[in-house]
Short mmCIF file of C-alpha atoms in Angstrom, two decimals:
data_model
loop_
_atom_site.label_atom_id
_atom_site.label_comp_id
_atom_site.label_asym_id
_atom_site.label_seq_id
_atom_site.Cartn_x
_atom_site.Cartn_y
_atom_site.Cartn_z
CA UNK K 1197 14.20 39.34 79.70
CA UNK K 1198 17.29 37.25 78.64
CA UNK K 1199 18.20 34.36 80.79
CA UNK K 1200 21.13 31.76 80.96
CA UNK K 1201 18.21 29.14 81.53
CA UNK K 1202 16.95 28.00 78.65
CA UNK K 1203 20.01 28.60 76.84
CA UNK K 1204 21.56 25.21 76.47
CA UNK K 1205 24.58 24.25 79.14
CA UNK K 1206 26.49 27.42 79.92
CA UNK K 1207 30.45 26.74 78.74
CA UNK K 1208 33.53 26.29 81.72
CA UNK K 1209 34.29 29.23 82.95
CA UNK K 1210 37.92 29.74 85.39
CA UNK K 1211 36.66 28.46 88.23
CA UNK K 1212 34.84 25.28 87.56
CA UNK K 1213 35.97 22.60 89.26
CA UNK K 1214 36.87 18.88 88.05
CA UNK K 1215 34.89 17.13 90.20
CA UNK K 1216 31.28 19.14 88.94
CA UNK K 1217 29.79 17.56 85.62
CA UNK K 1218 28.68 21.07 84.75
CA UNK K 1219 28.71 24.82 85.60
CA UNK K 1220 25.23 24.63 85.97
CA UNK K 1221 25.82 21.27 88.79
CA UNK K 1222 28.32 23.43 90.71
CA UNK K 1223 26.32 26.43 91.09
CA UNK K 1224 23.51 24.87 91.83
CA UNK K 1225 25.43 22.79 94.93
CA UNK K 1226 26.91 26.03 96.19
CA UNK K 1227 23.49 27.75 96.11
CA UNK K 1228 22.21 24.61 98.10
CA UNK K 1229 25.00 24.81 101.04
CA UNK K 1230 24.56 28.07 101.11
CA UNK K 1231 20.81 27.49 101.87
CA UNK K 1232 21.68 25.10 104.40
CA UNK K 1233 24.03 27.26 106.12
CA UNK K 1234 21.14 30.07 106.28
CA UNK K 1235 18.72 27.64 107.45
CA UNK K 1236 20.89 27.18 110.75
CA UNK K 1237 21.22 31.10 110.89
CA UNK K 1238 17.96 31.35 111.44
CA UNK K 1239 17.68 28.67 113.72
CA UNK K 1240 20.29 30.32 115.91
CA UNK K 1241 19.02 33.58 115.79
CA UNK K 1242 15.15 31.62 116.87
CA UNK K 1243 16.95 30.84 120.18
CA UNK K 1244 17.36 34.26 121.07
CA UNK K 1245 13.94 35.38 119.49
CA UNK K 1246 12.54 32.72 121.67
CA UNK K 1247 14.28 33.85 124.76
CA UNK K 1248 12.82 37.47 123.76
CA UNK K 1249 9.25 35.74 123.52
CA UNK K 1250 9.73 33.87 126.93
CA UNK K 1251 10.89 37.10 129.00
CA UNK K 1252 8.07 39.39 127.44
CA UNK K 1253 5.36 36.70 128.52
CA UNK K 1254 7.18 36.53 132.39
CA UNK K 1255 7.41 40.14 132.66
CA UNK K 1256 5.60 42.18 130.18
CA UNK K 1257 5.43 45.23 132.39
CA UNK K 1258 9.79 45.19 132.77
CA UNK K 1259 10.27 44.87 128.98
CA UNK K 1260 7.32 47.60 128.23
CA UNK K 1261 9.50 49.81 130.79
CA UNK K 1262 12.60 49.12 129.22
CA UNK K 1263 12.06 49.06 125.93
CA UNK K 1264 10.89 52.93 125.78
CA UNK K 1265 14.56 53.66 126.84
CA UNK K 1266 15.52 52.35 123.48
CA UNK K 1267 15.42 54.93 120.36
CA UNK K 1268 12.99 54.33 117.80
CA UNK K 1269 14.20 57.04 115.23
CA UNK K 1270 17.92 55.29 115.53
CA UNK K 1271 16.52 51.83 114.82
CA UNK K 1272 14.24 53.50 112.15
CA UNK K 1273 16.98 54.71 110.40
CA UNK K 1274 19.33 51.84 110.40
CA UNK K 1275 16.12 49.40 109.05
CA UNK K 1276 15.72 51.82 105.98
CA UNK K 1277 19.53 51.69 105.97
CA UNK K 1278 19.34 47.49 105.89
CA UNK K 1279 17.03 47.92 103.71
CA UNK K 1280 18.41 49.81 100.72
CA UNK K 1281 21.79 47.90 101.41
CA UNK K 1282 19.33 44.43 100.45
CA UNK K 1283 18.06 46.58 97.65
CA UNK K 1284 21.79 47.41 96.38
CA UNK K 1285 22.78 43.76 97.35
CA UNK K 1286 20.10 42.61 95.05
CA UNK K 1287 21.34 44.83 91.98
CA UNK K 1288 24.47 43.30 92.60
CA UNK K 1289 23.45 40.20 91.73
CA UNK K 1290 21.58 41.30 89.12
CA UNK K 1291 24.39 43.31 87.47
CA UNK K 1292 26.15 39.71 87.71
CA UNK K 1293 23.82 38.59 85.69
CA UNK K 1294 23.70 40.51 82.94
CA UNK K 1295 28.00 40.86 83.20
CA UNK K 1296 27.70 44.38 84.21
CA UNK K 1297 31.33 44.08 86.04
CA UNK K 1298 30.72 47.92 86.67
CA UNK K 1299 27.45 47.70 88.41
CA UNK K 1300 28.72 44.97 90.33
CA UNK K 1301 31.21 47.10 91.87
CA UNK K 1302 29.26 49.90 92.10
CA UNK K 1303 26.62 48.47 94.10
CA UNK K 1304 28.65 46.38 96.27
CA UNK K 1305 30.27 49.61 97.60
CA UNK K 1306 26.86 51.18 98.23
CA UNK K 1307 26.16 48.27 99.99
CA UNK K 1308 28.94 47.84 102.07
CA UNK K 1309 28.57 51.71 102.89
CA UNK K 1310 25.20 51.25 104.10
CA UNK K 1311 26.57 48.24 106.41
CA UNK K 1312 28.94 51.07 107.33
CA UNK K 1313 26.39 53.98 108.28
CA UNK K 1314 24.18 51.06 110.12
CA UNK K 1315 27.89 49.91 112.31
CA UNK K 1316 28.45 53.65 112.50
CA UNK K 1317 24.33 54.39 114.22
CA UNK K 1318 24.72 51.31 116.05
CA UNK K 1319 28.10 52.36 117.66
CA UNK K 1320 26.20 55.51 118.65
CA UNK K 1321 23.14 53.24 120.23
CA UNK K 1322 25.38 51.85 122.04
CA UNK K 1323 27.68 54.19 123.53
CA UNK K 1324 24.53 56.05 124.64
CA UNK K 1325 23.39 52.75 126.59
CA UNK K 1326 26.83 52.58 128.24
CA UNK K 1327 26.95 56.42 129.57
CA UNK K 1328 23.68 55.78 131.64
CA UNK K 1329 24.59 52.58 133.03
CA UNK K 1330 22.69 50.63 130.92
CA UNK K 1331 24.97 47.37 130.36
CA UNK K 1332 23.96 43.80 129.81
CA UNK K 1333 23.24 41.65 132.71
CA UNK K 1334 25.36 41.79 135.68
CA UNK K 1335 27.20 44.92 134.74
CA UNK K 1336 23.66 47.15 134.64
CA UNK K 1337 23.60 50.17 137.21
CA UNK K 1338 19.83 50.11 138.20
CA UNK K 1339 20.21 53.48 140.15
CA UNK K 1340 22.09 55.32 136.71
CA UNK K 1341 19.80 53.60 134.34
CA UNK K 1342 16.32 54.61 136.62
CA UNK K 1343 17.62 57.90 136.87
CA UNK K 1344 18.12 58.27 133.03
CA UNK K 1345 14.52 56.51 132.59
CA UNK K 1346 13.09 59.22 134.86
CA UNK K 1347 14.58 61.89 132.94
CA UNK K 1348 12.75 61.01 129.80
CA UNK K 1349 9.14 60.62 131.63
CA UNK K 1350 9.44 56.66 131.79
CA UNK K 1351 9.97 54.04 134.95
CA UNK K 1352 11.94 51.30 135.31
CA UNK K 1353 10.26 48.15 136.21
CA UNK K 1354 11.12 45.06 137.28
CA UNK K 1355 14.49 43.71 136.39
CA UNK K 1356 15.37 45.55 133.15
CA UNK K 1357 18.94 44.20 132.97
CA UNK K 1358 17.53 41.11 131.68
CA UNK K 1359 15.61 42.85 128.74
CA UNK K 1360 19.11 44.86 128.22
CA UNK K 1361 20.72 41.70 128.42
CA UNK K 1362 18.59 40.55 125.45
CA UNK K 1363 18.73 43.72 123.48
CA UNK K 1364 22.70 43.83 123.95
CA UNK K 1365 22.96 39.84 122.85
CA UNK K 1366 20.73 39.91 120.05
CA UNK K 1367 21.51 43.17 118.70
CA UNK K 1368 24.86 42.36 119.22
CA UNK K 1369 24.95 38.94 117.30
CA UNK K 1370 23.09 40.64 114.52
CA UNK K 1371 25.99 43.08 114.59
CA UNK K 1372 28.87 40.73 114.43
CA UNK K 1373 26.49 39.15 111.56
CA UNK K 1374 26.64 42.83 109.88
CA UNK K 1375 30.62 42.99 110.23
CA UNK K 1376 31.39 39.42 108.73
CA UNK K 1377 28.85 40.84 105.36
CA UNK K 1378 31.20 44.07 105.64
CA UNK K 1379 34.00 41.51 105.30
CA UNK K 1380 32.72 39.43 102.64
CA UNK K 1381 31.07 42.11 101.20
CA UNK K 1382 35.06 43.34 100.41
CA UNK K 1383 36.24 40.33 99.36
CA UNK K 1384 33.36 39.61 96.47
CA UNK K 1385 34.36 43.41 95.44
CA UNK K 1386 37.97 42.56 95.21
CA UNK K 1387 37.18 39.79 93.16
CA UNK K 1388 34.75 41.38 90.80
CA UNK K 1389 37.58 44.26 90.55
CA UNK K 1390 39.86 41.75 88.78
CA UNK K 1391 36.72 40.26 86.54
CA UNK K 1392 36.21 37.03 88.13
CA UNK K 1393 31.87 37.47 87.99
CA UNK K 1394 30.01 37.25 84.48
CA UNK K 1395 26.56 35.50 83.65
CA UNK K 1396 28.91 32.59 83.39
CA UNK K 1397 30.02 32.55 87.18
CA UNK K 1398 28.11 34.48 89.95
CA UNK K 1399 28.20 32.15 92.71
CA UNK K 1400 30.01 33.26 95.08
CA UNK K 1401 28.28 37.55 94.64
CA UNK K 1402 24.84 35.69 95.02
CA UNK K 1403 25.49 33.66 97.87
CA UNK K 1404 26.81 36.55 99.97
CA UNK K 1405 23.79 38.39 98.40
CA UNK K 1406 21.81 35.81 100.38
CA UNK K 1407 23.95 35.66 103.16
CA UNK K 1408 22.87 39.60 103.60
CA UNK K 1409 19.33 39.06 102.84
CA UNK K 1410 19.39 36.92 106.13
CA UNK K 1411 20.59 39.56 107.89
CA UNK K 1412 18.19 41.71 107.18
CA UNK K 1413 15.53 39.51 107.34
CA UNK K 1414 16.55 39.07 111.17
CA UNK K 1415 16.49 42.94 111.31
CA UNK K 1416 13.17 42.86 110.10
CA UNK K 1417 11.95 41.20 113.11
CA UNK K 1418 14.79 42.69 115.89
CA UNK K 1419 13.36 46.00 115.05
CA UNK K 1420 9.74 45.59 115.88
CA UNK K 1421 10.20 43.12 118.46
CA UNK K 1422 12.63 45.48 120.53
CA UNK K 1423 12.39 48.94 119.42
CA UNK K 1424 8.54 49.06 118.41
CA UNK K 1425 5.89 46.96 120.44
CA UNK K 1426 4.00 47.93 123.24
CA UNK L 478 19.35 2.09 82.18
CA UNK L 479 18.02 5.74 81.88
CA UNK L 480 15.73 7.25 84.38
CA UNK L 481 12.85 9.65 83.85
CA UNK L 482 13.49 12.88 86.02
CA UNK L 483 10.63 15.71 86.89
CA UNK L 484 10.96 19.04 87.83
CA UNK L 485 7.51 20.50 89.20
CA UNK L 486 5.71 17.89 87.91
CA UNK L 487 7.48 18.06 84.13
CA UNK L 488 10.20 15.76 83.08
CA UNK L 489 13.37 17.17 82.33
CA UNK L 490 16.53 15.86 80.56
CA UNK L 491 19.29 17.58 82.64
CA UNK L 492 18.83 16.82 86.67
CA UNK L 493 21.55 18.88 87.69
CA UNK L 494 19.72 21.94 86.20
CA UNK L 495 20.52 25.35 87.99
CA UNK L 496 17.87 27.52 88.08
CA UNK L 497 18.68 31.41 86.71
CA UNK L 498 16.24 34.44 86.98
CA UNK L 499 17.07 38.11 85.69
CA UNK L 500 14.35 40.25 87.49
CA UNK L 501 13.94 43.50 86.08
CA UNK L 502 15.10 46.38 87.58
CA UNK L 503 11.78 47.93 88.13
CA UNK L 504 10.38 44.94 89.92
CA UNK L 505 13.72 45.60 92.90
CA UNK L 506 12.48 48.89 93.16
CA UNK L 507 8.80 47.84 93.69
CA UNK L 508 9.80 46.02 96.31
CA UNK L 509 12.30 48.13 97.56
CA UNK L 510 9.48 51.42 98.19
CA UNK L 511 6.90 48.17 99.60
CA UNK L 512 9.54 47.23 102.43
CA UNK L 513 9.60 51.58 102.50
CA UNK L 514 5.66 51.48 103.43
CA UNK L 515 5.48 48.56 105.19
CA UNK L 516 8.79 49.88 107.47
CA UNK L 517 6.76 53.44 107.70
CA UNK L 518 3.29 51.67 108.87
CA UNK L 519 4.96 49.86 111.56
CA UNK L 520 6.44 52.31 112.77
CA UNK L 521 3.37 54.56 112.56
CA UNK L 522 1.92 51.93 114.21
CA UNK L 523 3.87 51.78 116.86
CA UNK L 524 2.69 54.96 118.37
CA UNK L 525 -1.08 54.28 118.30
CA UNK L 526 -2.51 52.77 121.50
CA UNK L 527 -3.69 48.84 120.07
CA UNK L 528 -2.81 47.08 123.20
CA UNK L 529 -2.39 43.71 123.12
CA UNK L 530 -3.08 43.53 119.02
CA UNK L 531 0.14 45.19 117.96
CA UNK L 532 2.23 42.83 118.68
CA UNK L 533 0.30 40.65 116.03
CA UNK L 534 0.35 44.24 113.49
CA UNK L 535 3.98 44.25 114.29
CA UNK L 536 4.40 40.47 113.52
CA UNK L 537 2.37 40.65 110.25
CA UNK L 538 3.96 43.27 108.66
CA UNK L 539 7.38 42.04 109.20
CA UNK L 540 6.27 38.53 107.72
CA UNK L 541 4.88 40.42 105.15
CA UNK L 542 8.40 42.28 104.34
CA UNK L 543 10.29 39.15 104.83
CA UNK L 544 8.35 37.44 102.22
CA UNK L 545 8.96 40.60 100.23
CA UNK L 546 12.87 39.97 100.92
CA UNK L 547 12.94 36.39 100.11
CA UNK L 548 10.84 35.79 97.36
CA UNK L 549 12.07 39.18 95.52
CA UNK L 550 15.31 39.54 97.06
CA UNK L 551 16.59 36.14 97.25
CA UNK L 552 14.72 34.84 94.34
CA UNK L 553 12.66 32.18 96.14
CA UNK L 554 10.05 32.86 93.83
CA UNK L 555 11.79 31.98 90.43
CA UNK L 556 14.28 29.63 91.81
CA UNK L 557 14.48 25.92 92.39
CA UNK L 558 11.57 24.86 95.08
CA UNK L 559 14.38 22.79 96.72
CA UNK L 560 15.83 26.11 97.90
CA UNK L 561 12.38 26.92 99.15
CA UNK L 562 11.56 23.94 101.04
CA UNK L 563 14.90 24.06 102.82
CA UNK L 564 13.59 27.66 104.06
CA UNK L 565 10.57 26.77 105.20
CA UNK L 566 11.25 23.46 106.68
CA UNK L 567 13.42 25.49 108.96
CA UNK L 568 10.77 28.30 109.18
CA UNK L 569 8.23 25.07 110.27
CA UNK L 570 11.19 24.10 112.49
CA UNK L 571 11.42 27.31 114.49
CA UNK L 572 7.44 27.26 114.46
CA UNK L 573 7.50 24.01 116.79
CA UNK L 574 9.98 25.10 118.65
CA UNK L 575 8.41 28.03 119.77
CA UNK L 576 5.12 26.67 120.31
CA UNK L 577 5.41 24.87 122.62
CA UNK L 578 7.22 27.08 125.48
CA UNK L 579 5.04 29.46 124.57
CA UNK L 580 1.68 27.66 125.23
CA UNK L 581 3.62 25.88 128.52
CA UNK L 582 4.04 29.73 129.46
CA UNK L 583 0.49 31.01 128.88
CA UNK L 584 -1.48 28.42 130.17
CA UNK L 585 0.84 27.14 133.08
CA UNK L 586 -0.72 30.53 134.93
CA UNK L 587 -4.07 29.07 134.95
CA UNK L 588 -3.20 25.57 136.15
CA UNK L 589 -1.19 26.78 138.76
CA UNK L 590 -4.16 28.83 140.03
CA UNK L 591 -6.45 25.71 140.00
CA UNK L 592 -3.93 23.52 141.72
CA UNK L 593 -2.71 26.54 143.95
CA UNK L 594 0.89 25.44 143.88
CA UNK L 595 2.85 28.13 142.66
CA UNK L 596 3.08 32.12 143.35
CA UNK L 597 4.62 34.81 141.72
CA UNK L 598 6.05 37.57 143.88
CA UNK L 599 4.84 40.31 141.97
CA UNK L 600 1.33 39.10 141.11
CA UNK L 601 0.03 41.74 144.04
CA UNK L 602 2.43 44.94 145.01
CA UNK L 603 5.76 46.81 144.02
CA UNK L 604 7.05 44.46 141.83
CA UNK L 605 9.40 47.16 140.92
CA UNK L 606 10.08 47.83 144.81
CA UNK L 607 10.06 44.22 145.58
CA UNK L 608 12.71 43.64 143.25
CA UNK L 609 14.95 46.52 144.41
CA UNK L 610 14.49 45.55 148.46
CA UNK L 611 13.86 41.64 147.87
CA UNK L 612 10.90 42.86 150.16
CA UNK L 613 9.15 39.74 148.68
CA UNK L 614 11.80 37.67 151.02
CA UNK L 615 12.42 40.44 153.48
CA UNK L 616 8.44 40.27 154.52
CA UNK L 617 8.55 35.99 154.12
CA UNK L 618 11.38 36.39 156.79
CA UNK L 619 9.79 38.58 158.83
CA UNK L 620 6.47 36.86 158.72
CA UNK L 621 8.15 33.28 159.75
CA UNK L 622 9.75 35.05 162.67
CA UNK L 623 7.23 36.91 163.91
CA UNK L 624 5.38 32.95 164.03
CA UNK L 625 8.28 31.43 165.57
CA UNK L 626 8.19 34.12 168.12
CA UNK L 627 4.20 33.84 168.80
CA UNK L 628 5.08 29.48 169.24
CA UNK L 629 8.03 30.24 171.55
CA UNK L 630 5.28 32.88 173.46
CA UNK L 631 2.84 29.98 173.21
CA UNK L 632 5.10 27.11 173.88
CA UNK L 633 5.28 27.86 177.97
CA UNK L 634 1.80 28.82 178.45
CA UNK L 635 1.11 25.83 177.06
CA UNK L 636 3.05 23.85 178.87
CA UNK L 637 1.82 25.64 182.36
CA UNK L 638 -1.76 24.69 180.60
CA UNK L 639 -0.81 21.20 180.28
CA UNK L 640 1.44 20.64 182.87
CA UNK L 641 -0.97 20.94 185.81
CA UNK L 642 -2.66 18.18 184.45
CA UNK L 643 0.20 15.82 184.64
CA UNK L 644 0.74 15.01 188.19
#
């Protein structure tokens, strides 16, 4: 397999900036913030995971109740959905690489259209929630939401607004996460539309490429945690 | 003055090295049909009566696909170990900071029983019921009046018991 590395210092492309030595110094320092910057994504998203954690060790029998209200075939389908966008995401970078300004585009639009269809199932998710009642924290309507639970074979236990209120939150942060990638997403396509990415300058397609990879690494764990365990 | 620089443990010339890795297509789909299984067994999983041990099934395979992510995905594997200790310093991070509201939680149960100083309202009964009724306060109320109206019962006779032995 070719690679840049190895090759001697790669030449200045458009965008380097004066204040880098080399191409190779600037990428390298935008790869690093961009690490940093996904380091305290996780460690905002381990506040809520933690807050998960602490309520399903309180009440295990509320958020086994509640969490059978929640549809496993919906959250099945957006993982796979994450996790062919990653796969596309990936082959974006990759078609960077190798200055495939085709590919680039190409799989940046299957992977914002993935984003899409996963917006699209979660909207659905959602509304579903809302026409039984079932709204975060306060807003919850026990006797809608029991009723709703009873018509499916399952029981209500305990204070299930507070698991909702943790599904709604961290779903919903995960979501906003999803809509900001949809944004970027566009942007890096705009930009590879006019030619800006080659082997020679890739930064910015391969740090949202990471920036996506964290959000579906958080998916990863939102969907077991919430959808799947018993 | 000219300093020797090493790069996992072999000197290099240029410090400000970036680190580039072309993975082969083939090796994205590997891993893309692995994250397919591994997605599939959880949720296969998931129906299957394990108890208490599938949380840990659950938790295992998704470390297992999120090493698949970011050593494949996000080239951890190929790429400068800098970016790899800044992921899992924070993973270590988020380790500590979990473990130890987690262990106050399970054990605090068992130290509360030996000291007998706390209760939890729905360790016997309707939790559910409780919850819906506050019966949990509605029967503490009840209870603490139903005392005060046995002592203000008491209070008289007692005071006919122990007043003819004043004068």
């Amino acid at each position: 397999m070719s690679s840049a590395h190895g090759q001697g210092p790669k030449a200045p492309h458009a965008f380097f900036q004066h204040h880098y030595n080399t191409v190779e110094q600037q990428a390298g320092a935008a790869k690093l913030g961009m690490w940093v910057f996904l380091a305290t994504e996780i460690l905002m998203f381990s506040g809520l995971f933690l807050a998960y954690f602490i309520i399903r060790i309180l009440y295990p029998e509320m958020v086994l109740g509640s969490h059978e209200l929640l549809s496993k075939t919906m959250g099945g389908v957006n993982t796979v959905v994450l996790l062919f966008s990653s796969f596309t995401m990936a082959m974006a970078v990759r078609s960077a690489q190798v200055g495939d300004t085709p590919g680039i585009i190409r799989n940046l639009i299957m992977t914002i259209g993935c984003a899409c269809i996963f917006m699209v199932v979660k909207y659905f998710e959602y509304t579903g929630k809302f026409a039984h009642g079932i709204f975060p924290g306060k807003y919850f309507d026990y006797g809608r939401a029991a009723a709703y639970a009873a018509e499916h074979g399952h029981e209500l236990v305990g204070m299930p607004h507070i698991f909702f209120g943790i599904y709604f939150t961290m779903t919903g942060l995960h979501g906003v996460h999803v809509a900001v990638g949809i944004g970027v997403l566009v942007w890096i396509m705009l930009r590879a539309k006019k030619g800006h990415f080659g082997p020679q300058y890739y930064s910015p397609v391969e740090n949202v490429g990471l920036y996506w990879h964290i959000v579906d690494l958080v998916w990863i764990f939102l969907f077991p945690l919430l959808y799947l365990v018993k | 003055m000219t300093t020797k620089t090493f790069l996992h443990g072999k000197p290099i010339d240029d410090v400000i090295e970036c680190h580039e890795h072309v993975s082969p297509v083939s090796l994205y789909v590997k891993v893309l049909l692995s994250l397919f299984v591994l997605t599939g067994l959880t949720y296969a999983v998931s129906f299957a009566d394990l108890g208490p041990a599938s949380l840990w099934v659950a938790m295992i395979v998704a470390f297992g696909k999120a090493t698949l992510v970011a050593m494949f995905f996000m080239h951890l594997k190929y790429d400068d170990r800098y970016h790899g200790f800044v992921f899992l310093s924070t993973i270590i991070f988020v380790a500590i900071f979990f473990l130890f509201p987690i262990f106050d939680l399970n054990s605090r149960a068992r130290l509360n029983e030996e000291q007998g100083t706390f209760f939890r309202v729905n360790q016997a009964g309707d939790w559910n019921e409780a919850q819906r009724t506050n019966k949990g306060q509605v029967e503490a109320e009840a209870k603490a009046a139903a005392e005060a109206a046995k002592d203000a019962a008491k209070a008289p006779a007692d005071a006919k018991a122990v007043a003819p032995a004043k004068p």
